[in-house]
XYZ file of C-alpha atoms in Angstrom:
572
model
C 0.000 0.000 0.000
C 2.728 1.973 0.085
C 3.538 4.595 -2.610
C 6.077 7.442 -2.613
C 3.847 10.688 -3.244
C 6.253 11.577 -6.515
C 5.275 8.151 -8.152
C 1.315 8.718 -7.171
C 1.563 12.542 -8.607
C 2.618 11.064 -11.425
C 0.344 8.103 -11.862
C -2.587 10.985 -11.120
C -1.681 12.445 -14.011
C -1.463 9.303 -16.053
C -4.796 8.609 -15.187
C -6.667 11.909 -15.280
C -7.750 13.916 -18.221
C -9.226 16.990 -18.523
C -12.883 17.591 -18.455
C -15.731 19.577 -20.545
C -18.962 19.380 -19.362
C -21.727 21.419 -20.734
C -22.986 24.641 -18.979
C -26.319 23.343 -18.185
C -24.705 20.927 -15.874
C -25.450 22.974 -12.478
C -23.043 21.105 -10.220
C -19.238 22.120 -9.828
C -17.218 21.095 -12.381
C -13.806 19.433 -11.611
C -10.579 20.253 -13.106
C -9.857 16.885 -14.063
C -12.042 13.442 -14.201
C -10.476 10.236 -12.248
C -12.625 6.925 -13.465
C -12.865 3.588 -10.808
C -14.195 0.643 -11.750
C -15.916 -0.973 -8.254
C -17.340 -4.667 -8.968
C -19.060 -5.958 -5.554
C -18.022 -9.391 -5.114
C -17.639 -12.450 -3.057
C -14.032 -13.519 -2.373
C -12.438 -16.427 -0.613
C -10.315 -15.638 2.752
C -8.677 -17.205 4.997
C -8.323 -15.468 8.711
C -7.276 -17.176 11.911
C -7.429 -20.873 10.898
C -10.730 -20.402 9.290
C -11.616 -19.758 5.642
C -14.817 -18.348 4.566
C -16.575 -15.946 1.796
C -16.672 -12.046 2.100
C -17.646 -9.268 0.461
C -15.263 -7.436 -1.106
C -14.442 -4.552 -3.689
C -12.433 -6.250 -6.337
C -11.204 -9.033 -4.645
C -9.325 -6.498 -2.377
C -9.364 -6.417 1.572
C -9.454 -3.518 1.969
C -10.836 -2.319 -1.112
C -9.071 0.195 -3.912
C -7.590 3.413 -2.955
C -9.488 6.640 -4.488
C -6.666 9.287 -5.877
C -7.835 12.430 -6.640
C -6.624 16.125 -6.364
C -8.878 18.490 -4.586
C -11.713 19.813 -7.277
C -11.262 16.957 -9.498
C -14.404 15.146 -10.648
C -14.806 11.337 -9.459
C -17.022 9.121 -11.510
C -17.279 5.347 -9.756
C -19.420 2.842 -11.635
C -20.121 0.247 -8.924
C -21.480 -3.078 -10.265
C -23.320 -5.720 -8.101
C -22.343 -9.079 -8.148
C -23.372 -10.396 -5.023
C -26.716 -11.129 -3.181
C -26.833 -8.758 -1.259
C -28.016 -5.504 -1.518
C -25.014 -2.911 -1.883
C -24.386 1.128 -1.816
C -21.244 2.561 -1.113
C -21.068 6.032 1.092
C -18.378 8.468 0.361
C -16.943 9.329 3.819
C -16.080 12.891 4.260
C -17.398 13.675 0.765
C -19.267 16.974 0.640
C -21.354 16.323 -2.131
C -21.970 19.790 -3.071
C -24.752 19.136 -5.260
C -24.704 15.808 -5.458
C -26.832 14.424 -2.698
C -27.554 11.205 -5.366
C -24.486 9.718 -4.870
C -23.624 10.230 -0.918
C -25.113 6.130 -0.664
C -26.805 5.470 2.369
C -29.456 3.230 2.011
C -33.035 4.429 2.150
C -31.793 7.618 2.774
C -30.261 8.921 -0.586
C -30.978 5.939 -2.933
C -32.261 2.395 -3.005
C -29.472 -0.140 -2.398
C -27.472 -1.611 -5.580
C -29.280 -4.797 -5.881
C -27.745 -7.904 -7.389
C -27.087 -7.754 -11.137
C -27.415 -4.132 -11.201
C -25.046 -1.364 -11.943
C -25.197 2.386 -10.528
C -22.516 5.230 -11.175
C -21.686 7.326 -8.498
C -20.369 11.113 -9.711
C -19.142 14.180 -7.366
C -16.585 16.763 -7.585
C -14.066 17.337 -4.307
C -14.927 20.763 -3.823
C -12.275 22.746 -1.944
C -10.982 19.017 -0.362
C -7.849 17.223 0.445
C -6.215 15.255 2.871
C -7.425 11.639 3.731
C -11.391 10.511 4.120
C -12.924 7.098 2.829
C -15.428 4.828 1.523
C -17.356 2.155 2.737
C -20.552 0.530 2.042
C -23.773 1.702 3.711
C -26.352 -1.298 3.908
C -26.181 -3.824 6.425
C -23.089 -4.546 8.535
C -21.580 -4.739 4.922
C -19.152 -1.792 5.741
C -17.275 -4.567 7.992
C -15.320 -5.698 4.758
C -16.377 -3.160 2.228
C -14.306 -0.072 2.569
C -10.942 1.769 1.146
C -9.221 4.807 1.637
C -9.825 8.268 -0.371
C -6.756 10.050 -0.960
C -7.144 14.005 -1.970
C -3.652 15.563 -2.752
C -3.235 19.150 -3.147
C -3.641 20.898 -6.215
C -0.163 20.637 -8.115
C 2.091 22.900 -6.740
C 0.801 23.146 -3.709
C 3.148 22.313 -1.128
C 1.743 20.123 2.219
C 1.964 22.697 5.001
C 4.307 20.445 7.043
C 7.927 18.783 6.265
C 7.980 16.778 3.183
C 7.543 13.022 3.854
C 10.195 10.476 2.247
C 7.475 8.341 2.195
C 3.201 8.014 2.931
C 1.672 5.034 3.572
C -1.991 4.210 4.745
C -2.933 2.278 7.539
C -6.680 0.956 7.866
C -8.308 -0.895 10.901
C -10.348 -2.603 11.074
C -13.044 -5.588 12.825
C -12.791 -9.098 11.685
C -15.768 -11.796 12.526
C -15.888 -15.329 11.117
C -19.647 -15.337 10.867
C -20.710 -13.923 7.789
C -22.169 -10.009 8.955
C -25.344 -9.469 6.985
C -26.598 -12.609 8.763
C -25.144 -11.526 12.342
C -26.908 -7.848 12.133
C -29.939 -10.054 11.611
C -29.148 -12.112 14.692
C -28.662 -9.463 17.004
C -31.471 -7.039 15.530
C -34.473 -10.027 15.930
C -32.678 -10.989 19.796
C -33.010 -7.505 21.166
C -29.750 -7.718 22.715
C -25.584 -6.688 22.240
C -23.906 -7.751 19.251
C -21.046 -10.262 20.248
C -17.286 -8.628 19.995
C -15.068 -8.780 16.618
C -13.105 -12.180 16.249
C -9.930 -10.076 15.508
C -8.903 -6.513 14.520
C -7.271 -6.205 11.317
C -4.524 -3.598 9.853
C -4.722 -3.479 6.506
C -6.868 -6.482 6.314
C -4.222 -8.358 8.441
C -4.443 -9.331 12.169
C -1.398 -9.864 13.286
C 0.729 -11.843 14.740
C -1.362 -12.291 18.269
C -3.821 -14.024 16.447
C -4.228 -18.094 15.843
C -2.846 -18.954 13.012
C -1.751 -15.531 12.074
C 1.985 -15.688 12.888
C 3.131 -14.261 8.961
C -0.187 -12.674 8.354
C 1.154 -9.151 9.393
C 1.150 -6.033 7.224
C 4.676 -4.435 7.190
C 6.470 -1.039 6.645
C 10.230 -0.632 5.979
C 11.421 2.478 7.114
C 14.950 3.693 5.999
C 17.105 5.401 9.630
C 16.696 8.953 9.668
C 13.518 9.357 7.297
C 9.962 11.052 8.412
C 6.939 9.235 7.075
C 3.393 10.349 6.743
C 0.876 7.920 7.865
C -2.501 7.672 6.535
C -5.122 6.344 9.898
C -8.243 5.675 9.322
C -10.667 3.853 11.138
C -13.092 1.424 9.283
C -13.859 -0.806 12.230
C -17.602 -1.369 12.650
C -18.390 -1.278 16.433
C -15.822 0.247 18.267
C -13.558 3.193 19.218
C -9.367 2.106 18.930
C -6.510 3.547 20.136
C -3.286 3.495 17.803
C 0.336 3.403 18.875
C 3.915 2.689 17.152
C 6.630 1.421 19.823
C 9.179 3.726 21.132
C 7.908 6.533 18.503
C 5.753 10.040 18.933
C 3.126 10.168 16.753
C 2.998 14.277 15.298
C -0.502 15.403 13.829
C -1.267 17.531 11.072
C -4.512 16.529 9.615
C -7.837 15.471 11.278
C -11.108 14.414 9.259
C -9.200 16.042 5.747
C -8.946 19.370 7.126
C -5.053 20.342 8.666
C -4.742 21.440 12.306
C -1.538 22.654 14.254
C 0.684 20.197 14.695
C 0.460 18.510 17.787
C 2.665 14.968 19.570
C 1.369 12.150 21.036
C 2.205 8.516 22.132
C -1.818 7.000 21.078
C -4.027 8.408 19.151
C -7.608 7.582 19.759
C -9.738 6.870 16.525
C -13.371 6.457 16.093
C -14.928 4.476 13.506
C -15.489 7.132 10.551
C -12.199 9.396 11.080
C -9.063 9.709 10.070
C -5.800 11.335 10.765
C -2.511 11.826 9.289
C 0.355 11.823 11.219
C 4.278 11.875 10.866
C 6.680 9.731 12.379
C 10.468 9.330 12.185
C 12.433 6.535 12.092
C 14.660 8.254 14.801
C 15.527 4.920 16.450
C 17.761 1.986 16.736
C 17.867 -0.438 13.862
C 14.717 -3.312 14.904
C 11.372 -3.873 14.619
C 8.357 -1.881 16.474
C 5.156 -3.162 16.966
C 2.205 -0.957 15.292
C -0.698 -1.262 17.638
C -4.321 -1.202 17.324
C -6.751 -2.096 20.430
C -10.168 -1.055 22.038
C -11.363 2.345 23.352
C -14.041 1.028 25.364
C -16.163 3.864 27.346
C -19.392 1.818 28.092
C -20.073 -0.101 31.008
C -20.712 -3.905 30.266
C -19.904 -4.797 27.190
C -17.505 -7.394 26.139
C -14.864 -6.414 23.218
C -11.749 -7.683 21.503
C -8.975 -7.536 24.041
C -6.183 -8.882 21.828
C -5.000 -5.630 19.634
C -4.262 -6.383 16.130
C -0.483 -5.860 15.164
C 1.554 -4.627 12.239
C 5.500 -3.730 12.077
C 7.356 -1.216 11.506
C 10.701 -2.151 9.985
C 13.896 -0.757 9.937
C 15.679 -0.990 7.143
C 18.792 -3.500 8.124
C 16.873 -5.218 10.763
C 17.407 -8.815 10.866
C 14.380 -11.595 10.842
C 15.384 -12.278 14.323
C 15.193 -9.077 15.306
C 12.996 -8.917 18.332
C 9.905 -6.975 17.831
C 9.600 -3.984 20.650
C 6.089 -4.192 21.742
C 3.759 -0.819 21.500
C 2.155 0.524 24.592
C -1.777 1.056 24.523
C -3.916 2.904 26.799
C -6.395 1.069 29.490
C -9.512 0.065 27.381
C -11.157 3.149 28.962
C -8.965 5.845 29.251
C -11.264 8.862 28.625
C -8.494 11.374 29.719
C -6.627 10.744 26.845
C -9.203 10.618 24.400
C -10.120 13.646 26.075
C -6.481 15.150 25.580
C -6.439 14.135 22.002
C -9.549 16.490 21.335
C -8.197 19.547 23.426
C -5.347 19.472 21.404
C -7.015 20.036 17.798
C -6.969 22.856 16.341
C -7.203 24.319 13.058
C -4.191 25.135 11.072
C -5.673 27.997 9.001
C -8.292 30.473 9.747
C -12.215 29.129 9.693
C -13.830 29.604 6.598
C -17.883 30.001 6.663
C -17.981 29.926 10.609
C -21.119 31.086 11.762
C -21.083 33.579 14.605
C -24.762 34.097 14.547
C -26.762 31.307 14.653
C -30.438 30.999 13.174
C -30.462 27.362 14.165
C -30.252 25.846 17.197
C -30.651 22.247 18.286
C -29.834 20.503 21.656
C -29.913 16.799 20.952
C -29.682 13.995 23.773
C -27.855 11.109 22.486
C -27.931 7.560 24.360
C -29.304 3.827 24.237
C -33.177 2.597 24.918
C -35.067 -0.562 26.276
C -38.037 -1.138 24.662
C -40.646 -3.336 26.545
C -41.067 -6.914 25.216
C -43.696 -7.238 22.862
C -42.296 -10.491 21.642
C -44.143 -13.559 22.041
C -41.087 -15.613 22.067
C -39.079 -13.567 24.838
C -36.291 -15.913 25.528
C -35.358 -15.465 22.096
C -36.023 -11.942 20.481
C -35.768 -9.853 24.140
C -32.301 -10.504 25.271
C -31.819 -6.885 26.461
C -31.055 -6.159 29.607
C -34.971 -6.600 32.261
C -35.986 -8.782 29.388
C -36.182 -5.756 27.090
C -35.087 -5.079 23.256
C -32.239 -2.721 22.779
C -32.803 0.454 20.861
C -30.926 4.071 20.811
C -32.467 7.221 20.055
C -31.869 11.250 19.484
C -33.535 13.262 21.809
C -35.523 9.825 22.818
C -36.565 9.327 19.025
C -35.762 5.931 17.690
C -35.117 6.512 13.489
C -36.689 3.917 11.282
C -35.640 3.733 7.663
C -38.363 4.056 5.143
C -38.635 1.315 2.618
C -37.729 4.048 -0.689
C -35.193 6.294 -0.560
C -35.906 9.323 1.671
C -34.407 11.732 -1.311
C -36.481 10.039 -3.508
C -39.814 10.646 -1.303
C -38.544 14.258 -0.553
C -37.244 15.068 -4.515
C -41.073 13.541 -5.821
C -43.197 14.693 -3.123
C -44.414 11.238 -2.197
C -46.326 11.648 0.973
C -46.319 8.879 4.118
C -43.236 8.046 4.199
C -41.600 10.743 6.451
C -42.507 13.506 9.086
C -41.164 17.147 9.506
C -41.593 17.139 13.209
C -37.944 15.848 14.985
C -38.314 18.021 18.117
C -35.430 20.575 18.441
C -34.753 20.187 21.874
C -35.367 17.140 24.420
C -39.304 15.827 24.990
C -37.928 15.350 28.379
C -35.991 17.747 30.925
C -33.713 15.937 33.539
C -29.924 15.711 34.229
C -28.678 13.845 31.602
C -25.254 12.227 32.549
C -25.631 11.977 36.383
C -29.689 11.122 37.044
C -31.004 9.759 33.641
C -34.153 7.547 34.628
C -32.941 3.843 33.997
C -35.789 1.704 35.460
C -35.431 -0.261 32.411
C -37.491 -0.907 30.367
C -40.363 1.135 32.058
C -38.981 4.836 31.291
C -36.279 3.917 29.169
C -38.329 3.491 26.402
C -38.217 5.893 23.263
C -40.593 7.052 20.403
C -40.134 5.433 16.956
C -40.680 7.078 13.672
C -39.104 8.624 10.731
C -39.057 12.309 11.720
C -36.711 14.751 9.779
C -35.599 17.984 10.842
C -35.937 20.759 7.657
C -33.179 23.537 7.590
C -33.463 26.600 5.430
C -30.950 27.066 2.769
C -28.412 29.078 4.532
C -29.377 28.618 7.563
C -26.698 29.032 10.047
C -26.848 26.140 12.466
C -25.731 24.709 15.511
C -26.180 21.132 17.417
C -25.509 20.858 21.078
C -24.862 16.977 21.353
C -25.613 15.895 24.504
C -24.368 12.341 26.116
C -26.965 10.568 28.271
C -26.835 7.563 30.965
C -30.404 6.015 30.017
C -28.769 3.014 29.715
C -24.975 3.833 30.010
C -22.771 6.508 29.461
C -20.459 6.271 26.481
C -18.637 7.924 23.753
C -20.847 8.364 20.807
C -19.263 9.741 17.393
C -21.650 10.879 15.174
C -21.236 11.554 11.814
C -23.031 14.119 9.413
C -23.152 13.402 5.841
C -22.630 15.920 2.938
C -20.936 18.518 5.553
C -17.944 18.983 7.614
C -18.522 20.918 10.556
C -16.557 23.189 13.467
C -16.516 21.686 16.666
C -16.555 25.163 18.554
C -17.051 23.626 22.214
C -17.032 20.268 24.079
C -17.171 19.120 27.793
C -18.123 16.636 30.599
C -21.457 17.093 32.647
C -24.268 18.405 31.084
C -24.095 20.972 29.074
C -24.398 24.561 30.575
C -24.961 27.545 27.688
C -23.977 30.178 31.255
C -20.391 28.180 31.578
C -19.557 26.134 28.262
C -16.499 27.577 26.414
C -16.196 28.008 22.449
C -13.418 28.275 20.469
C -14.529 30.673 17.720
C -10.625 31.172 16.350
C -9.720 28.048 15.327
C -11.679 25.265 16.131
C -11.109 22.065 14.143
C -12.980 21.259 11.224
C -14.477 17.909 11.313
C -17.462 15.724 9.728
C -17.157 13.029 12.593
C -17.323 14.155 16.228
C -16.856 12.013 19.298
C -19.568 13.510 21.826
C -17.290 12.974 25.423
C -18.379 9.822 27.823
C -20.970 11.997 30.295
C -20.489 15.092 28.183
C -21.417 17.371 25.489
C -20.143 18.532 22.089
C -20.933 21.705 19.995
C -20.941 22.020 16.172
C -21.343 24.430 13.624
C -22.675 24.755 9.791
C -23.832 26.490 6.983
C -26.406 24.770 5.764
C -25.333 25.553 1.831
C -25.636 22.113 0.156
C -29.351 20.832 -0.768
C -30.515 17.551 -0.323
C -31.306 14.591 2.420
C -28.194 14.342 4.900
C -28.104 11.924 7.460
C -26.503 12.335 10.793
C -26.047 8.748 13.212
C -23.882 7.476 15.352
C -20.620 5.664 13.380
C -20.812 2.582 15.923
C -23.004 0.290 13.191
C -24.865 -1.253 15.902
C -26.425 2.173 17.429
C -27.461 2.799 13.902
C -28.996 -0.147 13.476
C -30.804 0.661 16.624
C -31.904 4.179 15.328
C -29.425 6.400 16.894
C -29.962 8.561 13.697
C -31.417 12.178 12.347
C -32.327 13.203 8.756
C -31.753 16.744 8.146
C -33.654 18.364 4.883
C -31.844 21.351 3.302
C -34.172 23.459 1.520
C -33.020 24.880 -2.069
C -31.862 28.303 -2.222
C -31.983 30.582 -5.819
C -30.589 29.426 -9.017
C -29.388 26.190 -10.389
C -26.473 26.199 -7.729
C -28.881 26.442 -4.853
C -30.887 23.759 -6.087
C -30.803 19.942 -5.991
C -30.351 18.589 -9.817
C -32.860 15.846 -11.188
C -31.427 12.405 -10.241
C -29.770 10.263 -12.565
C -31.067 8.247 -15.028
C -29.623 5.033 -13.798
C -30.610 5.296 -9.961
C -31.354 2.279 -8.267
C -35.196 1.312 -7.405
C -36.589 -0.278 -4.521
């Protein structure tokens, strides 16, 4: 996976070709077109002493890396051959204009179905660094997923010292049941989902693993040299910390946006962002364990304790060369996630900040249990009091529609939504430290597909509020077709006489982990038309309807307003 960035400039250009779309086409335009080729398909594996069928991109765990420059136009023509349904979300993606092709199911489309073909189109408007992709039906995103790579426009220099080298790093959960048929499983038992077999790095586990003693991903690193590393986290169901033995970590990009560079021995990563950091090979000649293991802020639930493990290799280090072991944080070290966020910070100067707000929302964020309405109890009510596990926003439980909420919005089909998710809490108590928790008598939550609608323009911002209904626990949510400033977080509830912003340069991010017992504040223009969904990156409290549809209004003029959809979009 590794590429020197002189060789990938130049294979950019090899591969790109400039563009001329008509003027009636009312979304941007990019500078240059990059073509992909996704086929969804099964493929053979085997993982800790067990083989079995996947899903894959290609044949690839993980799946192809997306180059592109920022502004260039990305055309991806994903074919289905699987049985499953398929869509493929564009992490981080702004979709200015192109709502279509952001690919979560039953929000903005109807899944990929077998046989069938669908191209996805949008233009990188005013983005670099690194995001991703993943699939967004089912628990497919498990083994469907790659990285997005968005260099700088040429000529443009990185803002930081020039790496000899980048590499990316992707981690990853591993189970050997196949995962459209475990969501299934733990959806109809009404209780927890049962912790990842392994972690993976780059697909591979590690050598902690059965049977996994050679199935490590590597890095050679020549004495002296600074590499960039590429981190993102694709893992499904929970928060991991990241550490390289005996080496600082420096960071100088969050979520494709730079911030001041800041050191650090772990890095905590939720499922959904990414960072890019710079390391040097400042050491003696060995090997050094790269480290990935669980960030665990709930109370009671079981998880992977064996951390998946790559190396980093020093150039003249000898196969017997012992391997210097990295050190992870406890399992629930909120401090330094804590200190992590603190220290990001923009690089350069916020662009469209709002400082007035029009918009204001105070969301609650947390788990449900439902009552049993099961006649088979034992079986589908394995929550805890014999109740079915749910999660909510501001105690509404989202249900996806069975069309494409876009589609229902774009055509006016009525039923199938309502415009009434309540702005603040139904309920008024103190959140974090006395949430009611007889469960499942006051636990339980409303259910419904409720959408909040936003002006065009509007200037918003979302107080995002931790609760202990059930437990307390880090929750990162993650809005689609926007990147947002996190102006404020903190622990308690939230307090609007004692919170404190940062209005100078708060980090610019489109997936924010709201604190264990705390709050988090973001901020938006709402300038991009369309459906966007905002849930919870831990697949399982989507699954359970910790999730909000916002509906951005048009504005004036064809580049206020949401195009027709494509011709080839999929159907229900």
């Amino acid at each position: 996976m590794a590429k020197e960035t002189t060789c990938l400039l130049l294979w950019l250009t090899f591969f790109s070709f400039a563009t001329s779309f008509a003027m009636a086409n009312p979304w941007p335009v990019g500078t240059s077109t990059r073509f992909y080729d996704f086929k969804v398909q099964k493929t053979r594996i085997t993982k800790l002493c067990k083989s079995k069928d996947i899903v894959t991109i290609n044949g690839m765990l993980p799946g192809p890396v997306v180059y592109a420059q920022e502004d260039d136009r990305v055309i991806v023509k994903v074919t289905n051959e699987t049985p499953y349904n398929a869509t493929i979300h564009w992490h981080g993606v702004r979709q200015m204009l192109t709502c279509w092709s952001d690919g979560p199911s039953y929000i903005t489309q109807c899944p990929i179905q077998a046989g069938q073909t669908f191209t996805y189109e949008f233009t990188l408007v005013k983005q670099k660094g690194t995001l991703l992709w993943h699939a967004h039906v089912s628990w497919l995103r498990a083994t469907v997923y790659g990285a997005i790579v968005i260099y700088p426009k040429t000529g443009v220099p990185y803002p930081f010292p020039y790496p000899y080298e980048e590499h990316i790093l992707i981690f990853a959960e591993y189970w050997h049941k196949d995962v459209v048929k475990l969501e299934r499983q733990v959806i109809a038992s009404g209780g927890a989902p049962p912790p990842a077999d392994a972690y993976l790095i780059n697909g591979h586990p590690g050598p902690l693993y059965n049977c996994s003693s050679n199935d490590v991903y590597k890095i050679e690193v020549v004495p002296g040299k600074t590499y960039l590393l590429r981190l993102i986290n694709a893992a499904l169901n929970v928060e991991q910390f990241f550490a390289i033995a005996g080496h600082k970590l420096t960071v100088v990009e969050a979520d494709g946006d730079y911030v001041k560079p800041f050191r650090v021995d772990q890095l905590m990563l939720a499922p959904g962002q990414t960072a890019n950091v710079l390391v040097t090979a400042n050491k003696a000649i060995g090997r050094y364990s790269m480290a990935v293991g669980t960030y665990m802020s709930a109370r009671n639930v079981s998880f992977q304790k064996v951390p998946a493990v790559a190396h980093l290799q020093y150039l003249g280090a000898t196969p017997s060369s012992l391997t210097l072991p990295a050190q992870l944080p406890r399992f629930n070290d909120n401090l330094l996630v804590k200190s992590n966020m603190a220290a990001m910070r923009s690089l350069n100067a916020p662009r469209n900040l709002p400082l007035e707000i029009d918009t204001s929302l105070f969301v609650t964020v947390g788990l449900n249990v439902q009552k049993c309405n099961s006649t088979k109890p034992k079986k589908r009510c394995q929550g805890p009091n014999n109740g079915t596990f749910a999660a909510s926003m501001n105690n509404v439980t989202f249900v996806k529609p069975n069309i494409s909420l876009l589609q229902a919005y774009y055509d006016k089909i009525d039923g199938h939504y309502t415009e009434d998710f309540p702005g603040v809490p139904l309920r008024k108590y103190d959140f974090v430290n006395g949430a009611p928790n007889n469960i499942p008598n006051d636990t339980q939550s409303l259910v419904g597909t409720r959408v909040f609608v936003l002006d065009y323009g509007s200037r918003v911002q979302v107080i995002l509020q931790d609760t202990g209904t059930v437990t307390l626990e880090n929750h990162p949510i993650h809005l689609h077709g926007y990147s947002f400033y996190v102006v404020g977080f903190g622990t308690g509830n939230y307090n609007p006489m004692t919170a404190a912003f940062n209005l100078v340069d708060p980090p610019y991010m489109n997936t924010i982990g709201v604190p264990v017992g705390g709050w988090a504040a973001i901020r938006f223009v709402a300038d991009n038309p369309g459906v966007w969904f905002m849930h919870c990156h831990l697949d399982i409290h989507q699954s359970w309807g910790l999730d909000l549809v916002f509906i951005v209004k048009n504005g004036e003029g064809e580049l206020e307003t949401l195009p027709h959809p494509p011709a080839d979009m999929p159907q229900c």
